[in-house]
CSV table of C-alpha atoms in Angstrom, one decimal:
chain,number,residue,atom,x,y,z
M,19,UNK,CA,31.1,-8.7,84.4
M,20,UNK,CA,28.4,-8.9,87.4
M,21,UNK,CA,25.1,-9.7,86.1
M,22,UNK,CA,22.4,-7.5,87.2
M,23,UNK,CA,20.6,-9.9,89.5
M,24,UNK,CA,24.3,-9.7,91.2
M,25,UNK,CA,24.8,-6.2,91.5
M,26,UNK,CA,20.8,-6.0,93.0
M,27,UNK,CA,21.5,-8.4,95.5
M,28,UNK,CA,25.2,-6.7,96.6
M,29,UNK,CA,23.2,-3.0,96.8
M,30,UNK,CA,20.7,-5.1,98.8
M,31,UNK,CA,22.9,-6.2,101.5
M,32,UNK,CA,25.1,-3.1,101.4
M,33,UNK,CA,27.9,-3.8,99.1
M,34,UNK,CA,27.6,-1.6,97.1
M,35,UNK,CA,25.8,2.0,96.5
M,36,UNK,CA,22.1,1.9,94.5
M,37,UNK,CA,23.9,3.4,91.7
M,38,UNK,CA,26.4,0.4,91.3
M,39,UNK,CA,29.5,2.6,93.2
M,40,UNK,CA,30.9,1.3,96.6
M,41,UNK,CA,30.7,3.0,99.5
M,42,UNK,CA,33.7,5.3,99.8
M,43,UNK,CA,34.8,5.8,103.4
M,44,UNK,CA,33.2,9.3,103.4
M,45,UNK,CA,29.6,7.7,102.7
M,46,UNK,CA,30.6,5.1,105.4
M,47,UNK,CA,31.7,7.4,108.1
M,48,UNK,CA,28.2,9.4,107.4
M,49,UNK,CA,26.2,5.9,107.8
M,50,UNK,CA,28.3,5.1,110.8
M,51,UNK,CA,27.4,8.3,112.7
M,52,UNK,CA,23.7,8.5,112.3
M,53,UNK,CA,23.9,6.8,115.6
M,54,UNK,CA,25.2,10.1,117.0
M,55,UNK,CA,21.9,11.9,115.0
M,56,UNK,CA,19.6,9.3,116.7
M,57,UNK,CA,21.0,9.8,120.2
M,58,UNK,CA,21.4,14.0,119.8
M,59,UNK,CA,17.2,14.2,118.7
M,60,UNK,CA,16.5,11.7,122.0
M,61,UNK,CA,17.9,14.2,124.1
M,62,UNK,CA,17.1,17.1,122.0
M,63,UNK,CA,13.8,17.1,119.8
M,64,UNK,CA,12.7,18.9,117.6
M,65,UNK,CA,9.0,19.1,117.6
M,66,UNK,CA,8.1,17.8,113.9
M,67,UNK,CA,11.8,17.2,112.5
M,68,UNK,CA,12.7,13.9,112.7
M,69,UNK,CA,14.9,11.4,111.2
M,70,UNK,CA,10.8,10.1,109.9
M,71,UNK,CA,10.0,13.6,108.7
M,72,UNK,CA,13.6,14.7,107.4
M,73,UNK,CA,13.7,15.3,103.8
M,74,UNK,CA,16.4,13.0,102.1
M,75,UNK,CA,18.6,14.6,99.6
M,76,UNK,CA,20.2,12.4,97.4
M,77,UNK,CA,23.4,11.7,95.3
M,78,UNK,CA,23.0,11.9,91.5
M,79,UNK,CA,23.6,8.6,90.6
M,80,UNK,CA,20.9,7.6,93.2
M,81,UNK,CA,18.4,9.0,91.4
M,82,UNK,CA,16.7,7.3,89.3
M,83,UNK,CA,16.6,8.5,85.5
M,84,UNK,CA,13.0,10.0,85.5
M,85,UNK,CA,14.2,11.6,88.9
M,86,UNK,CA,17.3,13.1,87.1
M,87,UNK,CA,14.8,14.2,84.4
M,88,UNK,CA,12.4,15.8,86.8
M,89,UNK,CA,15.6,17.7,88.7
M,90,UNK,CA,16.5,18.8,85.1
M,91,UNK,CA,13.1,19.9,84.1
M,92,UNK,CA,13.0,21.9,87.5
M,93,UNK,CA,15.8,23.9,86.7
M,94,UNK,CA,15.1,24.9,83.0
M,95,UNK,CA,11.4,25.8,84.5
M,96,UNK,CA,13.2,28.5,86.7
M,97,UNK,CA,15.0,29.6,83.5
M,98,UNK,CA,12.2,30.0,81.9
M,99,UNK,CA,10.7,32.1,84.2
M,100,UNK,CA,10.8,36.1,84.7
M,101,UNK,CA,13.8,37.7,86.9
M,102,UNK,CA,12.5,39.6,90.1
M,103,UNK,CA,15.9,41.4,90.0
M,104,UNK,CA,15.8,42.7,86.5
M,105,UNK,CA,15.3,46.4,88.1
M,106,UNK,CA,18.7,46.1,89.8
M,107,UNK,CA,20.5,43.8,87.7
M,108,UNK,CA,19.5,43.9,84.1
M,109,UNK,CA,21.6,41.3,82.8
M,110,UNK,CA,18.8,39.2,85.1
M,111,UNK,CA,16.0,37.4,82.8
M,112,UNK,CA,15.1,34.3,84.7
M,113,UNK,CA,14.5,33.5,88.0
M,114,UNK,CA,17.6,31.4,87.6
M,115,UNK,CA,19.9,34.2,86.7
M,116,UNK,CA,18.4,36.1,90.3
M,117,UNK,CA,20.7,33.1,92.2
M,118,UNK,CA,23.5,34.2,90.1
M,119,UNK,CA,23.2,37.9,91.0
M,120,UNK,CA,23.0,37.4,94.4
M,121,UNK,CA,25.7,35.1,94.3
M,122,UNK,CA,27.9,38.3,92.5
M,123,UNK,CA,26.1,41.0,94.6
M,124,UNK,CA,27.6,39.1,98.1
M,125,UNK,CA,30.5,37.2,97.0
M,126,UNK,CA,33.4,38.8,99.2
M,127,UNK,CA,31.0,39.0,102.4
M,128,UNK,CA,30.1,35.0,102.2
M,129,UNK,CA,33.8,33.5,101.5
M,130,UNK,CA,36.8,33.4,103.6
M,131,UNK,CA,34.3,34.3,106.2
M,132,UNK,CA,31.9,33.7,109.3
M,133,UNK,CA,29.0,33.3,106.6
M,134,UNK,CA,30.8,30.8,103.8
M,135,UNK,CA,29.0,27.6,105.1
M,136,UNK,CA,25.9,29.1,107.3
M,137,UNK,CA,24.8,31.5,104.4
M,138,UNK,CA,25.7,28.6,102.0
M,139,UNK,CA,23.3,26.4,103.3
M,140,UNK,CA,20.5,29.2,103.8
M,141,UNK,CA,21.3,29.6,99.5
M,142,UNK,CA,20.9,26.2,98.6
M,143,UNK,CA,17.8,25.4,100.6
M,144,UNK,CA,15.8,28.8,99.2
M,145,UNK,CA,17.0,27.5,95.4
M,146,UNK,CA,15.3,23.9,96.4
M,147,UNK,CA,12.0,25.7,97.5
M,148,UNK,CA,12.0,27.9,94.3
M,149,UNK,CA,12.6,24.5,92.1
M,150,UNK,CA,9.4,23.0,94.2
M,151,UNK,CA,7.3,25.9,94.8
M,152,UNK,CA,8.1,27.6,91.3
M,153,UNK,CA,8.5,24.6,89.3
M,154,UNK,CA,6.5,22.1,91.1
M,155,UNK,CA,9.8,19.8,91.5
M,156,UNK,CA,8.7,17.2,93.9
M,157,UNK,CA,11.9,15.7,94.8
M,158,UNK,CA,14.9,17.3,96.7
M,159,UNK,CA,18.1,18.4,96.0
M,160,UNK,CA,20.5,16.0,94.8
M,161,UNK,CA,24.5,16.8,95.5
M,162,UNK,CA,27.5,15.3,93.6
M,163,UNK,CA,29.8,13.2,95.8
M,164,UNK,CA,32.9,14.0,93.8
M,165,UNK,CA,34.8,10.9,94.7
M,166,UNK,CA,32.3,8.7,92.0
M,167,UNK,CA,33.5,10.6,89.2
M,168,UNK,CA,36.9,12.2,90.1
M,169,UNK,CA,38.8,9.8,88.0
M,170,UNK,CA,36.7,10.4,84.8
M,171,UNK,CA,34.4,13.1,85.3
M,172,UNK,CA,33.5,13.4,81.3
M,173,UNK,CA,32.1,9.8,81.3
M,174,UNK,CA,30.0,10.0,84.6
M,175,UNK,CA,26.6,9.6,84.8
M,176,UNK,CA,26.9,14.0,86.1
M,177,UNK,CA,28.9,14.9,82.8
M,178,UNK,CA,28.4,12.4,80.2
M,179,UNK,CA,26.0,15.0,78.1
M,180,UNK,CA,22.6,12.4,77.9
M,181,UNK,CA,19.2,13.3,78.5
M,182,UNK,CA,19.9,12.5,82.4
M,183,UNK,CA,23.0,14.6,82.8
M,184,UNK,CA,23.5,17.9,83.7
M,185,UNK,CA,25.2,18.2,80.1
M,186,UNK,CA,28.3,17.2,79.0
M,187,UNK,CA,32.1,18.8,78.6
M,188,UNK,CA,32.6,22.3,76.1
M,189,UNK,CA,33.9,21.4,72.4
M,190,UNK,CA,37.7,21.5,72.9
M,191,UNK,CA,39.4,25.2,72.5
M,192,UNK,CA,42.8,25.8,73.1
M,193,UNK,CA,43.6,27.9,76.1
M,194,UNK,CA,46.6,27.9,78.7
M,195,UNK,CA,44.8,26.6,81.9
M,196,UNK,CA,43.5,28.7,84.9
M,197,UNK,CA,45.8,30.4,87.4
M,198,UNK,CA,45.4,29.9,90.6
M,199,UNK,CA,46.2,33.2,92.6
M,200,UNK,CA,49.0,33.3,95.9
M,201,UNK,CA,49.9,29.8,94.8
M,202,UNK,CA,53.7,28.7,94.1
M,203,UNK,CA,54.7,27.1,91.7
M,204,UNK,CA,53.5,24.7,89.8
M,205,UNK,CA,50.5,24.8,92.0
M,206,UNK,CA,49.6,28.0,90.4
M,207,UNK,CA,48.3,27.1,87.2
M,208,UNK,CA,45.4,24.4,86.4
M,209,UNK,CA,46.7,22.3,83.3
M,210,UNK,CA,44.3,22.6,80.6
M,211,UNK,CA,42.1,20.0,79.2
M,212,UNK,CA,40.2,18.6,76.7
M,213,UNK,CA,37.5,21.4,76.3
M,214,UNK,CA,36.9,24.9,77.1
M,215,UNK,CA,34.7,25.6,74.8
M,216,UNK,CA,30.6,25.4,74.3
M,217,UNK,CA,28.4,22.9,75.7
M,218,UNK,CA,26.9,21.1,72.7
M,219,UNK,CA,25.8,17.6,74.8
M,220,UNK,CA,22.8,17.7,77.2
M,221,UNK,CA,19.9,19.6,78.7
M,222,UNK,CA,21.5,22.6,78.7
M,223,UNK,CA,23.3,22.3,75.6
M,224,UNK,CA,21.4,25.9,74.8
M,225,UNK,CA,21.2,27.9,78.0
M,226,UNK,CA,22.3,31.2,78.1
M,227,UNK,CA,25.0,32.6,80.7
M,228,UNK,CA,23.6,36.1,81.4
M,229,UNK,CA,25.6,37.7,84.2
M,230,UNK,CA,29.3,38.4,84.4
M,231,UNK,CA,32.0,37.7,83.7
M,232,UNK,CA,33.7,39.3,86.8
M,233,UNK,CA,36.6,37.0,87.2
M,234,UNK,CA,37.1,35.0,84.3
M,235,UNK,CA,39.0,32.2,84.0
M,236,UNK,CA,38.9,32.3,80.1
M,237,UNK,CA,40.5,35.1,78.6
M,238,UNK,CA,38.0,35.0,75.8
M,239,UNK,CA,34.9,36.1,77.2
M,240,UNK,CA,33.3,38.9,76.3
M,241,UNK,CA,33.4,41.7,78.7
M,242,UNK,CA,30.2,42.9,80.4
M,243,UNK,CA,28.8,46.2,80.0
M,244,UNK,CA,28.7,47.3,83.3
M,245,UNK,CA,31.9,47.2,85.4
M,246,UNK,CA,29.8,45.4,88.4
M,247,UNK,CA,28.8,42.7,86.1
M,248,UNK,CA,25.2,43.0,86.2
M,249,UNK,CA,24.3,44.0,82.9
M,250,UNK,CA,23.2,42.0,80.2
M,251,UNK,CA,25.7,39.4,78.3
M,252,UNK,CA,24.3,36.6,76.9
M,253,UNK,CA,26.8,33.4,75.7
M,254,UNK,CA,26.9,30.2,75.6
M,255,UNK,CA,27.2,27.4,78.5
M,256,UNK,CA,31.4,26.8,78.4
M,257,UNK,CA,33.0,24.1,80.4
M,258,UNK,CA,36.7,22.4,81.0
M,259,UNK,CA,36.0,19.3,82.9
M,260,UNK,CA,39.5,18.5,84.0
M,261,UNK,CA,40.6,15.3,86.1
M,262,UNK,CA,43.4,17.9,87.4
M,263,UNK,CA,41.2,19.8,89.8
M,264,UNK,CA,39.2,16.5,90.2
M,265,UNK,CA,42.1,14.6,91.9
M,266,UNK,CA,42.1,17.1,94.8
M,267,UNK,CA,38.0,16.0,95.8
M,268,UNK,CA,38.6,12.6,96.0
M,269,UNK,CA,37.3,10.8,99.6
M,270,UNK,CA,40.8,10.2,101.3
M,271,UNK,CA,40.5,14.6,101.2
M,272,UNK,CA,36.9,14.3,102.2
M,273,UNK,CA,37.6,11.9,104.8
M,274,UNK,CA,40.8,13.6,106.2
M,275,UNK,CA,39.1,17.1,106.3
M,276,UNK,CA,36.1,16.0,108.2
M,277,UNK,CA,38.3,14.1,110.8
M,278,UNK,CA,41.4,15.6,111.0
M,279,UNK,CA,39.9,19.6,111.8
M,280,UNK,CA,38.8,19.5,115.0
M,281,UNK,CA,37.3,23.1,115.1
M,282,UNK,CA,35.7,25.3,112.6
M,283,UNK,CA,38.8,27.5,111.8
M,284,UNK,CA,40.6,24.5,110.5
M,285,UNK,CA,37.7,22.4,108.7
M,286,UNK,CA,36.9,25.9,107.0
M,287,UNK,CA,40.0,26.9,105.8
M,288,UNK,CA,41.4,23.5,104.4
M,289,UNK,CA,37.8,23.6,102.7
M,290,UNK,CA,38.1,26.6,101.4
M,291,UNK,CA,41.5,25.9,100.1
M,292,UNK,CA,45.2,27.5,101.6
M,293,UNK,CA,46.7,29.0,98.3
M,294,UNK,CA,49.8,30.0,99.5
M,295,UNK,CA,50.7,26.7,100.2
M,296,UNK,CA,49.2,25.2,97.2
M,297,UNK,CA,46.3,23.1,98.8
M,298,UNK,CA,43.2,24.1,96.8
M,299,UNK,CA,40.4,22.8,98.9
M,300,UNK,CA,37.6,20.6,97.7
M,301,UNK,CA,35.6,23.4,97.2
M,302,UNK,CA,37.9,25.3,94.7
M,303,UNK,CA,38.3,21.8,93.3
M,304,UNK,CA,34.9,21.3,92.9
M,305,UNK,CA,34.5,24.2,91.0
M,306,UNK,CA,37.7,23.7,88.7
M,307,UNK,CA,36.5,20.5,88.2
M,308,UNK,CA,33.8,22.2,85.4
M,309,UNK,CA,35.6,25.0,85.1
M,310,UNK,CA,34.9,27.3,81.8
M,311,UNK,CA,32.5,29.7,82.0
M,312,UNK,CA,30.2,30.5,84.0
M,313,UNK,CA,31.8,28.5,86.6
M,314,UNK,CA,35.2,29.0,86.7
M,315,UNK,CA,34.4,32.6,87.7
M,316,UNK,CA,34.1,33.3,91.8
M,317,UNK,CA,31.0,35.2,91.3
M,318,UNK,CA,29.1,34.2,88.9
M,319,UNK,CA,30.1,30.6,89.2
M,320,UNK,CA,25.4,29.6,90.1
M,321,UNK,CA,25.6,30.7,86.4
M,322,UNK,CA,26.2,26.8,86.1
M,323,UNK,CA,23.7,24.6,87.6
M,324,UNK,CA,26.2,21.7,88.4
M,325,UNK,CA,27.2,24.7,91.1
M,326,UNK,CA,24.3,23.6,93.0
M,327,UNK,CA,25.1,20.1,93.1
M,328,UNK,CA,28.7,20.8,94.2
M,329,UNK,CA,27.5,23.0,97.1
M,330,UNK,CA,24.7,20.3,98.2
M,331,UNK,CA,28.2,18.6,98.6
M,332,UNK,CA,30.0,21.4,100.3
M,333,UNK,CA,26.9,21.1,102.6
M,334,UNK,CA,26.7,17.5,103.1
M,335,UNK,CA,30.3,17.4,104.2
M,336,UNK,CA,29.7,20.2,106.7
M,337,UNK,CA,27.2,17.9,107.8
M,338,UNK,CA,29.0,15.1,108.1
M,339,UNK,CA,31.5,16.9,110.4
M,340,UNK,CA,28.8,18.3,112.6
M,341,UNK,CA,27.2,15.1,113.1
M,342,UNK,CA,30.3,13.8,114.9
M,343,UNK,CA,30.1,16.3,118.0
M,344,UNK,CA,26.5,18.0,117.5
M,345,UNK,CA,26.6,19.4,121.0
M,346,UNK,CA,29.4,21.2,120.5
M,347,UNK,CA,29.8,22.0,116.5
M,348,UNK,CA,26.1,23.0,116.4
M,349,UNK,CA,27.2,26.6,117.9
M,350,UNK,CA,30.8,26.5,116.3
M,351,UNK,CA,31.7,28.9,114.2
M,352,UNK,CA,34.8,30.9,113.0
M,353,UNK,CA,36.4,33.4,111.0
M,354,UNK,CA,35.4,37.3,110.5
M,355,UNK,CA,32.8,39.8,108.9
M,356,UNK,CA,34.8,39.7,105.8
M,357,UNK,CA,36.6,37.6,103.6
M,358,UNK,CA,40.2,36.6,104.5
M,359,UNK,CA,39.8,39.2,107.0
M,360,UNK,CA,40.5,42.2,104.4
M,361,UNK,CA,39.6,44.8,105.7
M,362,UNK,CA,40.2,43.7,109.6
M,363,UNK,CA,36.8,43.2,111.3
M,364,UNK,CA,35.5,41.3,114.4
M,365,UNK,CA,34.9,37.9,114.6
M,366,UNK,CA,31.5,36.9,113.3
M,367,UNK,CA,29.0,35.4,115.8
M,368,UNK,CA,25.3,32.9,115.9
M,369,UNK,CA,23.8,36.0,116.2
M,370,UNK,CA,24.8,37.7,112.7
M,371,UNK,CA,22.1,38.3,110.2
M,372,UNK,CA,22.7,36.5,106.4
M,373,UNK,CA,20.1,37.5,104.2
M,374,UNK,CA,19.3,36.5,100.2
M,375,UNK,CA,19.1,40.5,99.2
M,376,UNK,CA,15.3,40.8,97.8
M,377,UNK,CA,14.7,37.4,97.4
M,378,UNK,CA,15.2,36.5,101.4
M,379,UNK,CA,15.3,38.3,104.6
M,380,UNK,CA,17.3,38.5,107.7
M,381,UNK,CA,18.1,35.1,109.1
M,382,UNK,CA,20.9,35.0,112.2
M,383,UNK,CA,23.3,32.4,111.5
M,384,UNK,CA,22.4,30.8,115.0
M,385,UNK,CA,18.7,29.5,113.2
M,386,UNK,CA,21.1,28.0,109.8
M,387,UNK,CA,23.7,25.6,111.9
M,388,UNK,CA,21.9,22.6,112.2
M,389,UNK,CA,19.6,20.8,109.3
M,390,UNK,CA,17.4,19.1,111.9
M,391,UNK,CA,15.3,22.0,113.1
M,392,UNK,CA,17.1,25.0,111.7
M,393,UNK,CA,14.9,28.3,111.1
M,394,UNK,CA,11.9,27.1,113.1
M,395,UNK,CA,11.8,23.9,111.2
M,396,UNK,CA,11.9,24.9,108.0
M,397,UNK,CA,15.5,23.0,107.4
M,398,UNK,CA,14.8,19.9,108.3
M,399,UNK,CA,17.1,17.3,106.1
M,400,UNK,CA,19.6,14.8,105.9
M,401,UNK,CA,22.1,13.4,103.2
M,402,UNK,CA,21.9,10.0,102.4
């Protein structure tokens, strides 16, 4: 086994990740192109956003324990704090639970569409100002590389249910897996695994999941009371980390989907997953990975604040794959006004509007494509 002193100097010198992982060839290719950020802001500036000024989010195992705890602390400070949406959604009782309504209230406009990654990004930053405004977080949003922990998610430093976790598995309960809809066979059905049930490990071993169900992935959830899902249902925290839907987010994906997809139609849609064909996506797998409830469900799925983390990594990878031609993937864009094109609409263009219903206005997706100078400055952030 390496000593300490070992591992220090390898990290040093750039062996290894701070965390004690490698480098995988996803978190090379990003260190390999900042070149290409260095050279775009030379020719471009962007008044105060800089690669000096740009926040740095980080990847969970990065962090330092008293930053994970601080993250952690952040997040059970938002849901401890009064909804601003109970008048419209009153399942809502924490500022945290007005993510997941919004989420619900806008889920078939922002996937399988122009919006999935522009109004993503808008999501994620307005849920790290909240944590830091609100909650007086002083750190940035970490993301979860999946490749670290695809091979034994329940024992990663993300999952393993300490105090610097984002808890740990649900107590096991047998159930028949999660179908996966328009797939063939066998792709259509997620194998079960070891749990399912409550989370009993961790900081959030007592959170309550308030919104939904809507599309429930367990049949044994009970119902809301109002057919939109917005009414009030409080349960417990239920997960299914499965290695199954882990082995489709490991970096040889990452890597392929950021190199191979020369335009936005095709890096978006092997992203988002092509069911017929029975390719998930790393996004779908992503979210399978924790499965259960509140995240196995398509609207709801914010109900689970590893969704955060997974979507800092939908983001970062979108990143990653802009960074390689800014000049021209910095305007971009694909898909139409609604998901999957159902109903038929135009294409969508820089100069839609995505908003955050009553928590955010209007912002055209033109001021949300790049993360050096976005919305007048206000995104200004790289992944490291």
């Amino acid at each position: 086994m390496l000593s300490n002193t070992l591992w220090a100097a390898m990290a040093l010198f750039g062996g290894l990740a701070t965390a004690g992982y490698p480098p995988d060839v996803v978190d090379k290719l990003a260190k390999d192109s900042m070149s290409k950020v260095k050279d775009w802001l030379a020719k471009n500036p962007q008044g105060e956003c800089n690669l000096k000024t740009a926040i740095r989010r980080k990847e969970w195992s990065d962090l330092t324990k008293n930053e994970r705890k601080e993250y952690i602390s952040a997040v059970l400070c938002l849901q401890s704090k009064p909804s601003k949406m109970s008048a419209e959604a009153p399942g809502a009782k924490s500022r945290f639970d007005d993510y997941v309504v919004v989420h619900l209230q806008q889920t078939m406009r922002n996937h399988g569409s122009t919006f999935f990654l522009p109004w993503h990004r808008l999501y994620l930053w307005h849920y790290e100002n909240a944590l830091r405004t609100e909650c007086g977080y002083t750190g940035y949003q970490p993301y979860w590389n999946w490749d670290r922990y695809a091979q034994d998610p329940i024992n990663s430093p993300l999952f393993d249910g300490s105090d610097t976790s984002m808890s740990g598995n649900g107590v096991f309960v047998p159930h028949p897996g999660i179908g996966v809809p328009s797939a063939p066979p066998p792709f259509n059905m997620i194998p079960p695994a070891q749990g399912g049930g409550c989370v009993t490990t961790g900081p959030f071993r007592n959170m309550s999941v308030n919104i939904g169900p809507l599309a429930p992935t367990l049949t044994d959830i009970k119902p809301n009371p109002q057919p939109d899902g917005l009414g009030y249902n409080p349960r417990c925290l239920r997960r299914d980390l499965n290695r199954n839907s882990a082995a489709v987010t490991t970096a040889n994906y990452t890597y392929s989907l950021i190199t191979s997809n020369e335009n936005m139609y095709w890096f978006q849609t092997v992203m988002e997953g092509q069911f017929d064909q029975g390719k998930w996506g790393v996004h779908a797998g992503g979210h399978h990975t924790v499965g259960g409830d509140p995240a196995g469900d398509f609207y709801v799925s914010p109900g689970d604040p590893v969704f955060w983390l997974h979507h800092a990594m939908i983001d970062r990878v979108w990143w990653i794959w802009q960074v390689q031609d800014l000049e021209k993937r910095l305007k971009d864009l694909s898909h139409t006004m609604t998901m999957n094109n159902s109903p038929p609409s135009r294409n969508g263009t820089l100069e839609d509007e995505n908003n955050l219903g009553r928590l955010y206005g209007d912002v055209l997706t033109r001021d949300l494509m790049s993360t050096l100078g976005g919305m007048g400055g206000r995104l200004c952030y790289i992944y490291e």
